[in-house]
Amino acid sequence: MDPLLGMGVLALMGAAATIAGATEDLESDVGSQSNPNSQVQLAPQMMHPHRIYNKAISGEPPSNALMCAIGGTIASVMMSAYGLSVVFAITFGAAIAAVIHGTYAASSFMGRVSSQKRFKQPLYLDIVRSHTPVIIGYAFLTTFFILVISYLMSSVLNHPFPLPLLAFIWGITVGAIGSSTGDVHYGAEREYQNVEFGSGINAANSGDIVRHGESGLRNGIDNAWFCSKFGGPVTGIAFGMTVFLSGWVTTVFNPGESITMGWLSVIAGLLIVAILIIGNRIIETWARSTYGPYQEEESEEVTA
């Protein structure tokens, strides 16, 4: 393949991955899925009823893997069996997958809240009506762009894996990145704004979430508004870098040409990982030393 064409396809895949990562994180924030969900689930038991959507169909990686695999399978069947266009097949597959995901989300939310009746946690039907369509919308965007990435890999870059399997793998990947990257800026910062930065979540504070928003009681859409400022974009950048850099190594150093090129691709990949680890450590150390736990100023004694 022409290297310029390959780099152009990688650039398009990276852009699609950036959007998919951001929408995946925001979908999780609206539904309070993954790591922060355990604190939302625990809150009523700590006598803190809330109006936050609480679905947690499963962990984000398997949840997104199922969603993307469904969309990829439908799109692949429609293209191969019915000869439909790529755009229509991917759009239709993503829409069906998003609706199925929304069905699971609503049933999970209502089931979880119903099981907390003994803790006086109400089931707010207006939360179901207002949040579920937003979850479906974000799920559609995530699945659509994952399918775009998978189609480009299978059809343009000639990857040996079929479209549904690639969608399944990238679904796991985007869910894992959403859990590891996006949740940090939701579970720790948004739910525990009354805890000083850098202190972590003490076991004694479990379930003691902040329930009041900017106007009235907080809900999942408020959380998505907060996370769209930083957590969502950071998740998108992380997933976009993962897709672009992993493809860049094999595009520049094509392992299929020779054994030497194969080893060069391995070495280049290890160097990229090492650089990212070192850079992450430098940023983390700087952030903790600069914005660490605030110390109260000592008051000076006034002498007569």
mmCIF file of N, CA, C and O in Angstrom, residues 218-265:
data_model
loop_
_atom_site.group_PDB
_atom_site.id
_atom_site.type_symbol
_atom_site.label_atom_id
_atom_site.label_comp_id
_atom_site.label_asym_id
_atom_site.label_seq_id
_atom_site.Cartn_x
_atom_site.Cartn_y
_atom_site.Cartn_z
ATOM 1 N N ARG A 218 -28.659 16.739 41.709
ATOM 2 C CA ARG A 218 -27.800 16.322 40.593
ATOM 3 C C ARG A 218 -28.358 15.078 39.920
ATOM 4 O O ARG A 218 -28.963 14.214 40.558
ATOM 5 N N ASN A 219 -28.131 14.988 38.610
ATOM 6 C CA ASN A 219 -28.502 13.781 37.873
ATOM 7 C C ASN A 219 -27.373 13.420 36.908
ATOM 8 O O ASN A 219 -26.340 14.093 36.858
ATOM 9 N N GLY A 220 -27.587 12.369 36.125
ATOM 10 C CA GLY A 220 -26.539 11.898 35.235
ATOM 11 C C GLY A 220 -26.191 12.873 34.127
ATOM 12 O O GLY A 220 -25.043 12.920 33.670
ATOM 13 N N ILE A 221 -27.160 13.638 33.658
ATOM 14 C CA ILE A 221 -26.885 14.610 32.600
ATOM 15 C C ILE A 221 -26.008 15.735 33.135
ATOM 16 O O ILE A 221 -25.164 16.271 32.420
ATOM 17 N N ASP A 222 -26.200 16.100 34.407
ATOM 18 C CA ASP A 222 -25.293 17.066 35.027
ATOM 19 C C ASP A 222 -23.865 16.542 35.038
ATOM 20 O O ASP A 222 -22.909 17.293 34.807
ATOM 21 N N ASN A 223 -23.716 15.254 35.311
ATOM 22 C CA ASN A 223 -22.384 14.657 35.318
ATOM 23 C C ASN A 223 -21.755 14.703 33.927
ATOM 24 O O ASN A 223 -20.554 14.942 33.780
ATOM 25 N N ALA A 224 -22.556 14.456 32.890
ATOM 26 C CA ALA A 224 -22.026 14.507 31.528
ATOM 27 C C ALA A 224 -21.611 15.923 31.156
ATOM 28 O O ALA A 224 -20.607 16.124 30.458
ATOM 29 N N TRP A 225 -22.374 16.914 31.609
ATOM 30 C CA TRP A 225 -21.993 18.307 31.356
ATOM 31 C C TRP A 225 -20.638 18.594 31.967
ATOM 32 O O TRP A 225 -19.771 19.222 31.356
ATOM 33 N N PHE A 226 -20.428 18.126 33.196
ATOM 34 C CA PHE A 226 -19.152 18.340 33.871
ATOM 35 C C PHE A 226 -18.016 17.623 33.129
ATOM 36 O O PHE A 226 -16.949 18.192 32.896
ATOM 37 N N CYS A 227 -18.254 16.372 32.746
ATOM 38 C CA CYS A 227 -17.196 15.561 32.144
ATOM 39 C C CYS A 227 -16.887 15.971 30.705
ATOM 40 O O CYS A 227 -15.807 15.669 30.201
ATOM 41 N N SER A 228 -17.826 16.635 30.050
ATOM 42 C CA SER A 228 -17.557 17.084 28.677
ATOM 43 C C SER A 228 -16.508 18.183 28.641
ATOM 44 O O SER A 228 -15.955 18.476 27.577
ATOM 45 N N LYS A 229 -16.214 18.779 29.797
ATOM 46 C CA LYS A 229 -15.200 19.840 29.853
ATOM 47 C C LYS A 229 -13.787 19.271 29.792
ATOM 48 O O LYS A 229 -12.881 19.927 29.285
ATOM 49 N N PHE A 230 -13.585 18.078 30.361
ATOM 50 C CA PHE A 230 -12.229 17.541 30.414
ATOM 51 C C PHE A 230 -12.180 16.019 30.287
ATOM 52 O O PHE A 230 -11.445 15.485 29.461
ATOM 53 N N GLY A 231 -12.959 15.303 31.110
ATOM 54 C CA GLY A 231 -12.879 13.852 31.130
ATOM 55 C C GLY A 231 -13.179 13.214 29.782
ATOM 56 O O GLY A 231 -12.459 12.311 29.336
ATOM 57 N N GLY A 232 -14.256 13.678 29.098
ATOM 58 C CA GLY A 232 -14.596 13.133 27.795
ATOM 59 C C GLY A 232 -13.528 13.383 26.741
ATOM 60 O O GLY A 232 -13.078 12.458 26.065
ATOM 61 N N PRO A 233 -13.090 14.647 26.564
ATOM 62 C CA PRO A 233 -12.024 14.914 25.586
ATOM 63 C C PRO A 233 -10.728 14.159 25.871
ATOM 64 O O PRO A 233 -10.073 13.680 24.940
ATOM 65 N N VAL A 234 -10.352 14.040 27.146
ATOM 66 C CA VAL A 234 -9.125 13.312 27.475
ATOM 67 C C VAL A 234 -9.262 11.838 27.101
ATOM 68 O O VAL A 234 -8.327 11.224 26.562
ATOM 69 N N THR A 235 -10.417 11.248 27.363
ATOM 70 C CA THR A 235 -10.653 9.865 26.970
ATOM 71 C C THR A 235 -10.581 9.713 25.457
ATOM 72 O O THR A 235 -10.009 8.743 24.944
ATOM 73 N N GLY A 236 -11.155 10.676 24.735
ATOM 74 C CA GLY A 236 -11.096 10.627 23.281
ATOM 75 C C GLY A 236 -9.671 10.718 22.754
ATOM 76 O O GLY A 236 -9.288 9.979 21.843
ATOM 77 N N ILE A 237 -8.886 11.609 23.333
ATOM 78 C CA ILE A 237 -7.489 11.747 22.910
ATOM 79 C C ILE A 237 -6.712 10.461 23.202
ATOM 80 O O ILE A 237 -5.900 10.007 22.385
ATOM 81 N N ALA A 238 -6.966 9.855 24.367
ATOM 82 C CA ALA A 238 -6.267 8.620 24.726
ATOM 83 C C ALA A 238 -6.589 7.497 23.741
ATOM 84 O O ALA A 238 -5.687 6.778 23.272
ATOM 85 N N PHE A 239 -7.863 7.345 23.401
ATOM 86 C CA PHE A 239 -8.246 6.287 22.452
ATOM 87 C C PHE A 239 -7.758 6.622 21.047
ATOM 88 O O PHE A 239 -7.304 5.734 20.316
ATOM 89 N N GLY A 240 -7.833 7.891 20.672
ATOM 90 C CA GLY A 240 -7.336 8.285 19.352
ATOM 91 C C GLY A 240 -5.849 8.020 19.210
ATOM 92 O O GLY A 240 -5.385 7.534 18.156
ATOM 93 N N MET A 241 -5.077 8.321 20.252
ATOM 94 C CA MET A 241 -3.640 8.045 20.218
ATOM 95 C C MET A 241 -3.375 6.545 20.143
ATOM 96 O O MET A 241 -2.456 6.099 19.441
ATOM 97 N N THR A 242 -4.178 5.761 20.851
ATOM 98 C CA THR A 242 -4.001 4.302 20.823
ATOM 99 C C THR A 242 -4.206 3.754 19.417
ATOM 100 O O THR A 242 -3.398 2.954 18.916
ATOM 101 N N VAL A 243 -5.278 4.182 18.761
ATOM 102 C CA VAL A 243 -5.575 3.706 17.414
ATOM 103 C C VAL A 243 -4.516 4.186 16.420
ATOM 104 O O VAL A 243 -4.003 3.410 15.608
ATOM 105 N N PHE A 244 -4.162 5.468 16.498
ATOM 106 C CA PHE A 244 -3.228 6.028 15.522
ATOM 107 C C PHE A 244 -1.822 5.450 15.694
ATOM 108 O O PHE A 244 -1.202 5.013 14.717
ATOM 109 N N LEU A 245 -1.323 5.427 16.927
ATOM 110 C CA LEU A 245 0.057 4.982 17.137
ATOM 111 C C LEU A 245 0.215 3.483 16.884
ATOM 112 O O LEU A 245 1.248 3.042 16.361
ATOM 113 N N SER A 246 -0.793 2.699 17.255
ATOM 114 C CA SER A 246 -0.699 1.259 16.996
ATOM 115 C C SER A 246 -0.700 0.966 15.506
ATOM 116 O O SER A 246 -0.020 0.038 15.047
ATOM 117 N N GLY A 247 -1.449 1.753 14.730
ATOM 118 C CA GLY A 247 -1.434 1.573 13.281
ATOM 119 C C GLY A 247 -0.227 2.203 12.619
ATOM 120 O O GLY A 247 0.261 1.714 11.583
ATOM 121 N N TRP A 248 0.281 3.279 13.210
ATOM 122 C CA TRP A 248 1.439 3.974 12.631
ATOM 123 C C TRP A 248 2.673 3.084 12.594
ATOM 124 O O TRP A 248 3.442 3.081 11.624
ATOM 125 N N VAL A 249 2.856 2.298 13.646
ATOM 126 C CA VAL A 249 4.040 1.438 13.730
ATOM 127 C C VAL A 249 4.073 0.437 12.581
ATOM 128 O O VAL A 249 5.097 0.257 11.913
ATOM 129 N N THR A 250 2.948 -0.220 12.327
ATOM 130 C CA THR A 250 2.917 -1.238 11.278
ATOM 131 C C THR A 250 2.793 -0.641 9.879
ATOM 132 O O THR A 250 3.043 -1.323 8.890
ATOM 133 N N THR A 251 2.395 0.624 9.788
ATOM 134 C CA THR A 251 2.325 1.275 8.473
ATOM 135 C C THR A 251 3.706 1.751 8.036
ATOM 136 O O THR A 251 4.109 1.560 6.883
ATOM 137 N N VAL A 252 4.445 2.367 8.943
ATOM 138 C CA VAL A 252 5.792 2.832 8.617
ATOM 139 C C VAL A 252 6.763 1.669 8.508
ATOM 140 O O VAL A 252 7.562 1.589 7.567
ATOM 141 N N PHE A 253 6.698 0.741 9.481
ATOM 142 C CA PHE A 253 7.566 -0.439 9.456
ATOM 143 C C PHE A 253 6.691 -1.656 9.174
ATOM 144 O O PHE A 253 6.232 -2.327 10.098
ATOM 145 N N ASN A 254 6.442 -1.927 7.921
ATOM 146 C CA ASN A 254 5.529 -2.994 7.528
ATOM 147 C C ASN A 254 6.149 -4.360 7.831
ATOM 148 O O ASN A 254 7.127 -4.759 7.182
ATOM 149 N N PRO A 255 5.611 -5.091 8.803
ATOM 150 C CA PRO A 255 6.211 -6.388 9.154
ATOM 151 C C PRO A 255 6.135 -7.406 8.014
ATOM 152 O O PRO A 255 6.890 -8.376 8.006
ATOM 153 N N GLY A 256 5.214 -7.196 7.068
ATOM 154 C CA GLY A 256 5.069 -8.158 5.986
ATOM 155 C C GLY A 256 6.184 -8.103 4.954
ATOM 156 O O GLY A 256 6.330 -9.025 4.142
ATOM 157 N N GLU A 257 6.976 -7.052 4.967
ATOM 158 C CA GLU A 257 8.034 -6.920 3.964
ATOM 159 C C GLU A 257 9.223 -7.824 4.260
ATOM 160 O O GLU A 257 9.752 -8.479 3.380
ATOM 161 N N SER A 258 9.668 -7.842 5.521
ATOM 162 C CA SER A 258 10.829 -8.642 5.891
ATOM 163 C C SER A 258 10.868 -8.820 7.402
ATOM 164 O O SER A 258 10.140 -8.142 8.144
ATOM 165 N N ILE A 259 11.742 -9.723 7.838
ATOM 166 C CA ILE A 259 11.915 -9.945 9.273
ATOM 167 C C ILE A 259 12.501 -8.701 9.935
ATOM 168 O O ILE A 259 12.136 -8.343 11.065
ATOM 169 N N THR A 260 13.390 -8.030 9.220
ATOM 170 C CA THR A 260 14.000 -6.821 9.769
ATOM 171 C C THR A 260 12.950 -5.755 10.061
ATOM 172 O O THR A 260 12.949 -5.116 11.125
ATOM 173 N N MET A 261 12.041 -5.546 9.111
ATOM 174 C CA MET A 261 10.982 -4.564 9.317
ATOM 175 C C MET A 261 10.061 -4.971 10.467
ATOM 176 O O MET A 261 9.561 -4.130 11.216
ATOM 177 N N GLY A 262 9.858 -6.282 10.614
ATOM 178 C CA GLY A 262 9.037 -6.760 11.723
ATOM 179 C C GLY A 262 9.656 -6.423 13.068
ATOM 180 O O GLY A 262 8.965 -5.942 13.974
ATOM 181 N N TRP A 263 10.958 -6.626 13.195
ATOM 182 C CA TRP A 263 11.634 -6.283 14.443
ATOM 183 C C TRP A 263 11.678 -4.778 14.660
ATOM 184 O O TRP A 263 11.597 -4.303 15.794
ATOM 185 N N LEU A 264 11.836 -4.027 13.576
ATOM 186 C CA LEU A 264 11.821 -2.565 13.711
ATOM 187 C C LEU A 264 10.472 -2.076 14.228
ATOM 188 O O LEU A 264 10.401 -1.142 15.041
ATOM 189 N N SER A 265 9.387 -2.717 13.761
ATOM 190 C CA SER A 265 8.057 -2.322 14.244
ATOM 191 C C SER A 265 7.902 -2.632 15.728
ATOM 192 O O SER A 265 7.308 -1.856 16.480
#
